[in-house]
Rosetta silent file (secondary structure, phi, psi, omega in degrees, C-alpha in Angstrom):
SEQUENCE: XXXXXXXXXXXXXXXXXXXXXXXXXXXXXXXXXXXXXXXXXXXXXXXXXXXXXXXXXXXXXXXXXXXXXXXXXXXXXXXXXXXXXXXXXXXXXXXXXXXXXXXXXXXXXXXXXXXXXXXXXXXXXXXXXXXXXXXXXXXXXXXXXXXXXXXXXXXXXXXXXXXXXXXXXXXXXXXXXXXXXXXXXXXXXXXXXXXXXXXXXXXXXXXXXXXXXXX
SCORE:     score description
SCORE:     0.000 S_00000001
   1 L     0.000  134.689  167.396    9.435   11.248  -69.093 S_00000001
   2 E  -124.088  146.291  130.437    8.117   10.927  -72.799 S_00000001
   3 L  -107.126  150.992 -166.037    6.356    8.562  -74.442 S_00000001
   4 L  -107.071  113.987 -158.788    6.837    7.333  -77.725 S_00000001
   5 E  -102.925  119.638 -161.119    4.307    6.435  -80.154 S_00000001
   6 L  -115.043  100.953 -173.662    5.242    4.091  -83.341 S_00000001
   7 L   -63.477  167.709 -179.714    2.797    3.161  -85.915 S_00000001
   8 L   -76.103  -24.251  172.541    2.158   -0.399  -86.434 S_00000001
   9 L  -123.484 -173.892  171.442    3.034   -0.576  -90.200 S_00000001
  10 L   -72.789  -43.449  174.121    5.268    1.236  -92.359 S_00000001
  11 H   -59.538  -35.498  150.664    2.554    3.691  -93.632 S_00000001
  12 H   -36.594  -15.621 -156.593    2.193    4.834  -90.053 S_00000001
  13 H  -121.854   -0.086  173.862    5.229    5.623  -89.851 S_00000001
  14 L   -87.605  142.153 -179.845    5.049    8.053  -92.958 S_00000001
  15 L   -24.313  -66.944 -137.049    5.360   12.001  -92.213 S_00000001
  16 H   -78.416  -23.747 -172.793    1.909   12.303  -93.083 S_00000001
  17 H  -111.385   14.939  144.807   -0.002   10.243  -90.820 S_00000001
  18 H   -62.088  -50.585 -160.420    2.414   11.269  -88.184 S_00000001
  19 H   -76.661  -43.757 -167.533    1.250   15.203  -88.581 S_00000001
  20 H   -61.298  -36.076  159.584   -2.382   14.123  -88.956 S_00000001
  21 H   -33.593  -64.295 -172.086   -1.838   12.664  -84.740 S_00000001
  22 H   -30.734  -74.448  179.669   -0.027   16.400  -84.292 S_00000001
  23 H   -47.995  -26.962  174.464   -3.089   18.125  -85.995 S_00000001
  24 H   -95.521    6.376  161.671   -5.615   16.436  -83.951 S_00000001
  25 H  -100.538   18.650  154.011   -4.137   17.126  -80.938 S_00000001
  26 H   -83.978  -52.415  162.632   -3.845   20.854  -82.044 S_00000001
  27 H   -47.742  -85.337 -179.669   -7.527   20.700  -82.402 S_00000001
  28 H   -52.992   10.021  176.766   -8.414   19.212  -79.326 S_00000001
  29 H  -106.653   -6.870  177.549   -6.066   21.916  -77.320 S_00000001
  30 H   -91.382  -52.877  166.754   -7.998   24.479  -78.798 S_00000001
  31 H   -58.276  -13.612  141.491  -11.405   23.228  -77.499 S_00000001
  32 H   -27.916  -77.071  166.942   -9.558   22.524  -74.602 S_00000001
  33 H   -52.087  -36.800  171.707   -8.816   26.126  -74.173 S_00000001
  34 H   -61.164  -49.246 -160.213  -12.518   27.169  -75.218 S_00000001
  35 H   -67.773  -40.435 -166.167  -13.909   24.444  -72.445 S_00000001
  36 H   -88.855  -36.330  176.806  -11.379   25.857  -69.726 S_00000001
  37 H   -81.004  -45.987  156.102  -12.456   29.643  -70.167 S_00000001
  38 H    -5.011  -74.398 -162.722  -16.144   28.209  -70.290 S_00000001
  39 H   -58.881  -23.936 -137.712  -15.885   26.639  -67.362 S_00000001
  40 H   -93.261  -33.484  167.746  -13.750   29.436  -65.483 S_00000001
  41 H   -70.448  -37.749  146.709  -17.216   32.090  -66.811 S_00000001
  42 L   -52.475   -8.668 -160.057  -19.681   29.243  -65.339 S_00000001
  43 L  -131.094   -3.226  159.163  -18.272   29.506  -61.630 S_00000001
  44 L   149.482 -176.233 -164.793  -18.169   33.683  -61.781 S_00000001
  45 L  -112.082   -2.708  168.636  -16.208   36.387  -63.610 S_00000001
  46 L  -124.793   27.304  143.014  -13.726   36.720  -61.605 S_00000001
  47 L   -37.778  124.221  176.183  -12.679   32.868  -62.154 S_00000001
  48 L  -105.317  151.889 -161.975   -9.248   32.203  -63.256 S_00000001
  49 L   -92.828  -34.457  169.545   -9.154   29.707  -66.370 S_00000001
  50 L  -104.417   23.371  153.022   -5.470   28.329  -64.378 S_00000001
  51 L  -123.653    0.816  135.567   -6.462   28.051  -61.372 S_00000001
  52 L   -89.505  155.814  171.580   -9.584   25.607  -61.660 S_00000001
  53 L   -41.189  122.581 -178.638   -9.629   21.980  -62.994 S_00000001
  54 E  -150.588 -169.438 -156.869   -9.655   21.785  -66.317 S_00000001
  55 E  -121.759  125.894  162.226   -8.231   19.820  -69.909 S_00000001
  56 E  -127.841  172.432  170.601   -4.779   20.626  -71.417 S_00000001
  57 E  -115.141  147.617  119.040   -3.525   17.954  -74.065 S_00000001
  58 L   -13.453  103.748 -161.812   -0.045   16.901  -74.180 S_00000001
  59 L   -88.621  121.431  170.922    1.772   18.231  -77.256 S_00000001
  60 E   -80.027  150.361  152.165    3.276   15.801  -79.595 S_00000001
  61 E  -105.732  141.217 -164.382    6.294   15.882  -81.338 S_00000001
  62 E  -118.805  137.238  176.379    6.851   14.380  -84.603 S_00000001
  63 E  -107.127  156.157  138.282   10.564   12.996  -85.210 S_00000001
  64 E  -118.534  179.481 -172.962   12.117   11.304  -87.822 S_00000001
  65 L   -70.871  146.155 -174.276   14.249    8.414  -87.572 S_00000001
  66 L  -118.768  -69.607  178.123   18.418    8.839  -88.335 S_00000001
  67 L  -161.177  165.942 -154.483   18.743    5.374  -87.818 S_00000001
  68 L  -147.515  128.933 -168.531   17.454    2.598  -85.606 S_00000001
  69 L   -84.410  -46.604 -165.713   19.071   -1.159  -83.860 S_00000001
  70 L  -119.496   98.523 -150.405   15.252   -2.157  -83.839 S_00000001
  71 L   -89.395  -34.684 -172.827   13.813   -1.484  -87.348 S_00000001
  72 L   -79.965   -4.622  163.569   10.477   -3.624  -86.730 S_00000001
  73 L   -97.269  -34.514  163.906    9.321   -0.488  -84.619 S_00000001
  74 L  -162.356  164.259 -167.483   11.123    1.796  -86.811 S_00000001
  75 L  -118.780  131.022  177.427   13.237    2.415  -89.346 S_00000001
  76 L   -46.779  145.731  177.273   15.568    5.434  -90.847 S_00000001
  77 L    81.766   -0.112  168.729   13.692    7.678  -92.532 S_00000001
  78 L  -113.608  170.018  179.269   10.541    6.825  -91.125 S_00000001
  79 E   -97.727 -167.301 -165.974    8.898    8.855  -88.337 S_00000001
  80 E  -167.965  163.898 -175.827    7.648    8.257  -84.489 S_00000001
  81 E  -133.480  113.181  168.880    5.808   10.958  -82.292 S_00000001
  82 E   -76.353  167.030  170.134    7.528   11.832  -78.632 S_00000001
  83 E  -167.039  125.858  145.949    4.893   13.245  -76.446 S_00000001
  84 E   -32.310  107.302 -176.879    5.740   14.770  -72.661 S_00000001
  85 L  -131.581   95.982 -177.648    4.009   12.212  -70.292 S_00000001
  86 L   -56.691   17.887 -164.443    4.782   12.659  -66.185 S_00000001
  87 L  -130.260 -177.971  105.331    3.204    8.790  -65.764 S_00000001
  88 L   -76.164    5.319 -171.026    3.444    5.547  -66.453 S_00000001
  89 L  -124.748  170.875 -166.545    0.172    4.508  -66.743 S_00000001
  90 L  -138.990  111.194  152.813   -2.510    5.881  -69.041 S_00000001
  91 E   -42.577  136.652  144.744   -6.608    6.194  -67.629 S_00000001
  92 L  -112.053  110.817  178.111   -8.978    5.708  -70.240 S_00000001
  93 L   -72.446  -65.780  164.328  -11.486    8.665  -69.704 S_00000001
  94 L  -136.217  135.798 -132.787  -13.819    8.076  -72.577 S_00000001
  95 L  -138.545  -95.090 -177.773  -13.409    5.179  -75.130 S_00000001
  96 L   -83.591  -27.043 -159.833  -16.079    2.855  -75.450 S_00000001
  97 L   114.441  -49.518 -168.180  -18.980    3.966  -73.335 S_00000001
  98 L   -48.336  -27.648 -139.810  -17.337    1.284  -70.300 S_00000001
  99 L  -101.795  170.010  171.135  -14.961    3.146  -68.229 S_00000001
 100 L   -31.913  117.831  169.027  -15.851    4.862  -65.073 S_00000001
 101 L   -84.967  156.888 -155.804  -17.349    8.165  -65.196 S_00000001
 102 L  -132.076  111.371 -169.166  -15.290   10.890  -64.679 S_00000001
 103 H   -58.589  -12.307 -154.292  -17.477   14.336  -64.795 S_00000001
 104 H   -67.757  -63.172 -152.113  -14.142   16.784  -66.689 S_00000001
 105 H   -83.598  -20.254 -154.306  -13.581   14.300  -69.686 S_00000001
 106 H   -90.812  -54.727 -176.809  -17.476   13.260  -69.994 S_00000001
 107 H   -50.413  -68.859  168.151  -18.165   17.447  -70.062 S_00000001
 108 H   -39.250  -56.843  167.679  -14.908   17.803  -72.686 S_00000001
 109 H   -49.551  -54.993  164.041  -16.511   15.492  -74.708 S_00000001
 110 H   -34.213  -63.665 -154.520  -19.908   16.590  -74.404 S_00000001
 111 H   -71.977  -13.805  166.051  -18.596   20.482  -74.975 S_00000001
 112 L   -77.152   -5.804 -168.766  -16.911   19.351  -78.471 S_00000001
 113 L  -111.504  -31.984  156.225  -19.905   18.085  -80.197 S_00000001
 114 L   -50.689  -28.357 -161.630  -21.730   21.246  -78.657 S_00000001
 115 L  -122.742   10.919  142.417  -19.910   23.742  -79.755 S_00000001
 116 L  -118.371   50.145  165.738  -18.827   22.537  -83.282 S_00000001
 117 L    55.819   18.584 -174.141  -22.691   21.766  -83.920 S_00000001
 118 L    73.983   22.793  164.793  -22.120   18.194  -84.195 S_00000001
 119 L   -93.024  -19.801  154.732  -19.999   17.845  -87.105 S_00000001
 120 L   -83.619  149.806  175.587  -17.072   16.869  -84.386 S_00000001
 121 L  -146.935  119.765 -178.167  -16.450   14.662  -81.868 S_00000001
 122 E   -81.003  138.673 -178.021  -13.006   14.086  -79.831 S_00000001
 123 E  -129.576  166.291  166.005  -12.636   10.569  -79.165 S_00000001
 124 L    62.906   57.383 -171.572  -10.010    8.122  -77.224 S_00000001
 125 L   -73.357  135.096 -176.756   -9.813   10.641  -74.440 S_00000001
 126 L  -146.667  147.194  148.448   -6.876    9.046  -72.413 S_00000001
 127 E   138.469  -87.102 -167.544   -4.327    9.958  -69.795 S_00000001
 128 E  -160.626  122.473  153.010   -3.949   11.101  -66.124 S_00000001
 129 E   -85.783  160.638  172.615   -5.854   12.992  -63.610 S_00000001
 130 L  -138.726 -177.878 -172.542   -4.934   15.266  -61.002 S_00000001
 131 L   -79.891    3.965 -166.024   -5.763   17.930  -58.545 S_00000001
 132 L   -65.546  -42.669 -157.100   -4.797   20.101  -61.840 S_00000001
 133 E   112.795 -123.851 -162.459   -7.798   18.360  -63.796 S_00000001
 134 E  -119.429  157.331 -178.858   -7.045   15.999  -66.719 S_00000001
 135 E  -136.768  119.918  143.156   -3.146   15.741  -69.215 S_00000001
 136 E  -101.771  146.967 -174.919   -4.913   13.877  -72.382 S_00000001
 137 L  -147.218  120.639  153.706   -2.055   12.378  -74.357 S_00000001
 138 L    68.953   52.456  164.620   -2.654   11.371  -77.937 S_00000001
 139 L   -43.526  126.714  157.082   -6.395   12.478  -78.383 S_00000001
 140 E  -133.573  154.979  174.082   -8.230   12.291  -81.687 S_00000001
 141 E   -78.538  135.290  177.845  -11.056   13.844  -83.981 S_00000001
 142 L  -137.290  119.621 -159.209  -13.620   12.096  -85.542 S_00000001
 143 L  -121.355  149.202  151.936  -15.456   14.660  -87.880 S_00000001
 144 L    -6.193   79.999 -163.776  -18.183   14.705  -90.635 S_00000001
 145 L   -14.739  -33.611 -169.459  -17.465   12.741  -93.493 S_00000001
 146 L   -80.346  -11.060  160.418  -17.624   15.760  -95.544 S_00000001
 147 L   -79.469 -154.554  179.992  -14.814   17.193  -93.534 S_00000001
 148 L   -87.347  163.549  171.104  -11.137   16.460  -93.996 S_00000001
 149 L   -65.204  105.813  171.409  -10.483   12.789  -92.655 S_00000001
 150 L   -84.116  178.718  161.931   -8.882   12.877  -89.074 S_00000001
 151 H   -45.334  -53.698 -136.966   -6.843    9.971  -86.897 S_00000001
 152 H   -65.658  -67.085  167.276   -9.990    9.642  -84.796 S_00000001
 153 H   -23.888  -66.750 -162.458  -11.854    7.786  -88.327 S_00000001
 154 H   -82.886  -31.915  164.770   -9.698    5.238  -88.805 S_00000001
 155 H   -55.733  -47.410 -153.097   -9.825    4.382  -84.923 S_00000001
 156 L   -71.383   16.494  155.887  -13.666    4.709  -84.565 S_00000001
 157 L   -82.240   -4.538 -172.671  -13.651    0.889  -86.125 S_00000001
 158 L  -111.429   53.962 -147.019  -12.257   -0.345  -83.561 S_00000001
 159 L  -127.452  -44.260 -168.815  -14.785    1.267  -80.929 S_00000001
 160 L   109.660    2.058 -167.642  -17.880   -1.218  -81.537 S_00000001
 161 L  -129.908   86.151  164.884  -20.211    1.126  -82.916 S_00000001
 162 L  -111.882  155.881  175.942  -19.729    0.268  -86.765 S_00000001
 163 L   155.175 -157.260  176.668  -22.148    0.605  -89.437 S_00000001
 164 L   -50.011  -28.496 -161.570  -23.922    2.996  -91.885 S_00000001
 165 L  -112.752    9.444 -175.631  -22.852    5.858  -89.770 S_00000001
 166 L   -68.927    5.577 -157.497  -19.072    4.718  -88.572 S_00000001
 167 L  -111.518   19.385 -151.802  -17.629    7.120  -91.063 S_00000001
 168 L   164.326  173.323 -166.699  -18.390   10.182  -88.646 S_00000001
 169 L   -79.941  144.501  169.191  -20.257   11.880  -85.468 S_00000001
 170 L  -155.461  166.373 -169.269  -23.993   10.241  -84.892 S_00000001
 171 H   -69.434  -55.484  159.364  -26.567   10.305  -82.398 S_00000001
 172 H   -33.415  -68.141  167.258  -25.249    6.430  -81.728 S_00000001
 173 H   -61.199  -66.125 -128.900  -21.776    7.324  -80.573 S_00000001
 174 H   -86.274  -29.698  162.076  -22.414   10.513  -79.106 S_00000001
 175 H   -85.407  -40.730  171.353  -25.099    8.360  -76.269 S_00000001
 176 H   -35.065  -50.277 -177.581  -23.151    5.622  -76.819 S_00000001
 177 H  -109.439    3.781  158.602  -19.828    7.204  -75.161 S_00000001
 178 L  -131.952   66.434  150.009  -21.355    9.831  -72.890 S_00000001
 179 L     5.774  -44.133 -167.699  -24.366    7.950  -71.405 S_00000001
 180 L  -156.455  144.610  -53.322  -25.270   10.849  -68.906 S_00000001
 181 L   165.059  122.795  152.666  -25.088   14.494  -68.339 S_00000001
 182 L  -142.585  143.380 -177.819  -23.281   15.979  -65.088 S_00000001
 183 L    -6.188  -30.347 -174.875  -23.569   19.678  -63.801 S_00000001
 184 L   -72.016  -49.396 -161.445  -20.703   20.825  -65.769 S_00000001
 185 H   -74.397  -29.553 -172.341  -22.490   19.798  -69.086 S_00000001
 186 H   -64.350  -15.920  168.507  -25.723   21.832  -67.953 S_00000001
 187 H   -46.606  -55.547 -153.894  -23.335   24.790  -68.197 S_00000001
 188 H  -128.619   -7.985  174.139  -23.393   25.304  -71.911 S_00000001
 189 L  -154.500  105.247  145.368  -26.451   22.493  -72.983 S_00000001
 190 L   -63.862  -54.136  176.104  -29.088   22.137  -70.438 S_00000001
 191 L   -27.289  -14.839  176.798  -31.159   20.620  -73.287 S_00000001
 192 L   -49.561  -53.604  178.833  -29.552   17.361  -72.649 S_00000001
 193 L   -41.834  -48.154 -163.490  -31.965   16.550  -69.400 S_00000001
 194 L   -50.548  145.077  178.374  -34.797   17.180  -71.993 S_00000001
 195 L  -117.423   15.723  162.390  -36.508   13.793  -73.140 S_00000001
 196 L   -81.262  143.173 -152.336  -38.182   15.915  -76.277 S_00000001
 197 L  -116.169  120.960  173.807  -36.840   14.954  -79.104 S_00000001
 198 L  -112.829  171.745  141.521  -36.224   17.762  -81.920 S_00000001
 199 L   -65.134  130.959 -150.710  -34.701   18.484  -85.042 S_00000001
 200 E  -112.789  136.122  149.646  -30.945   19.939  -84.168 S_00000001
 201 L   -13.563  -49.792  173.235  -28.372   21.863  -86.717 S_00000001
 202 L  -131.912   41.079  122.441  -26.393   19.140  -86.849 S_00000001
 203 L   132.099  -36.425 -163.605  -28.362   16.764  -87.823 S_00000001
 204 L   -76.148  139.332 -141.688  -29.032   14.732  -84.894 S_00000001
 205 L  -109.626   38.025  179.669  -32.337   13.529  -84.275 S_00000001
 206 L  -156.807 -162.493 -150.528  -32.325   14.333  -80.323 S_00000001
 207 L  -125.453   89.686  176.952  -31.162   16.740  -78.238 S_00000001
 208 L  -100.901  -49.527 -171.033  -27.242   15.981  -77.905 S_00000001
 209 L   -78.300  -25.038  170.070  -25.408   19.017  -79.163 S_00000001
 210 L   101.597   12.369  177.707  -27.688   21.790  -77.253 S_00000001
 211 L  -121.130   78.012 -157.307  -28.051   23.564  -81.088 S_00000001
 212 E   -99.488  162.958 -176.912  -31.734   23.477  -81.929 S_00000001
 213 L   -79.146  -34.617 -159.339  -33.398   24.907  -85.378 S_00000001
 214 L   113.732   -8.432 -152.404  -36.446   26.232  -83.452 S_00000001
 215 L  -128.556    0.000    0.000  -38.788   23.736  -84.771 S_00000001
C-alpha cells in the first residue's frame, strides 16, 4: 500500500516544495537513527538498535505527473509524493499538545530539540504503532528562522500557537506539544524534571533542550 500526497494548490505541486517534504523527512530519519542507537546505549551495550522499539520514517517519493483524468488533484507536469504506508489509518502522535501520550514519539520529539540545541523541532509526528515501535509518514521540521525554511513553518500556523515567535522553535511550542517528560526522555535530558529555570544555548529561557551555558 502507498499513500499519495497532493498539494492543495498548484504551487504545491511544484518540484520544489515537493523535495522540501523529501528533505524533511531525510532529516527526521537521521535523528531517527541517532534516537534509536541512543536508546539501544540507554538499556546496555550489548543492545541491538533493531531489535528494540524505536522511530523509522517512511521514505517519500517524489513523482511527476505524465498525465492525469483528474487534474483538480493534479495535473501533467506537476508533481505528487508516493510514500510506503502498511495502514489505512494514520495516529496522530504529536500535533497540537491534545492527543494521547505515547512515551516513543513524546521522547523523539523531546530528543530533536535536545540534540540540535534548540534551533529544531520535528513537528506533525503522525502514523502507526507497533510491537516494532512507531512508521512516521510525512514528518516535518520546523527550524530557526535563521535557518533554511522547512515544510514544518508553513504548517506551524495551523497548530494554534501563533505569534511573535510562530516563525520557529520556542519555549511555547516545545511545552506546548510535549507537556511531560517520561523515562526515556531522562535518558539524554534529566534536566527536564528540574523546576530551575536557567539560561540554555539555545536560547530558551527554561530547561527544555537539556543544553545549559553553566550560568
Amino acid at each position: 500500500l502507498c499513500m499519495l500526497l497532493a498539494g492543495v494548490s498548484s504551487t504545491d505541486r511544484e518540484i520544489e516544495a515537493s523535495r522540501a517534504i523529501a528533505d524533511d523527512a531525510k532529516a527526521v530519519a537521521a535523528y531517527a537513527h541517532r534516537f534509536n542507537v541512543h536508546m539501544a546505549q540507554a538499556l546496555g551495550q550489548d543492545a541491538d538498535p533493531d531489535e528494540i522499539p524505536g522511530v523509522k520514517v517512511m521514505a517519500p517519493v517524489v513523482c511527476e505527473v505524465l498525465g492525469s483524468a483528474v487534474p483538480d488533484i493534479a495535473s501533467g507536469g506537476e508533481t505528487v509524493i508516493l510514500i510506503p504506508y502498511p495502514s489505512p489509518e494514520v495516529q496522530k502522535f504529536v500535533f497540537e499538545g491534545q492527543e494521547d501520550f505515547l512515551e516513543l514519539p513524546q521522547a523523539f520529539f523531546h530528543f530533536v530539540a535536545w540534540a540540535s540545541g534548540g534551533r529544531e523541532f520535528v513537528c506533525d509526528l503522525q502514523g502507526l504503532e507497533d510491537e516494532e515501535g512507531i512508521a512516521l509518514v510525512d514528518p516535518a521540521m520546523i527550524r530557526d528562522p535563521a535557518e533554511k525554511p522547512s515544510v514544518g513553518d508553513m504548517l506551524s500556523a495551523v497548530t494554534g500557537l501563533q505569534g511573535a515567535d510562530s516563525g520557529g522553535p520556542s519555549e511555547e511550542r516545545f511545552n506546548a506539544w510535549h507537556p511531560r517528560c517520561g523515562q526515556a526522555c531522562r535518558s539524554f535530558d534529566p534536566q527536564r524534571r528540574s523546576a530551575h529555570v536557567a539560561k540554555r544555548h539555545c536560547g530558551f529561557s527554561a530547561p527544555s533542550c537539556g543544553v545549559s551555558t553553566g550560568v
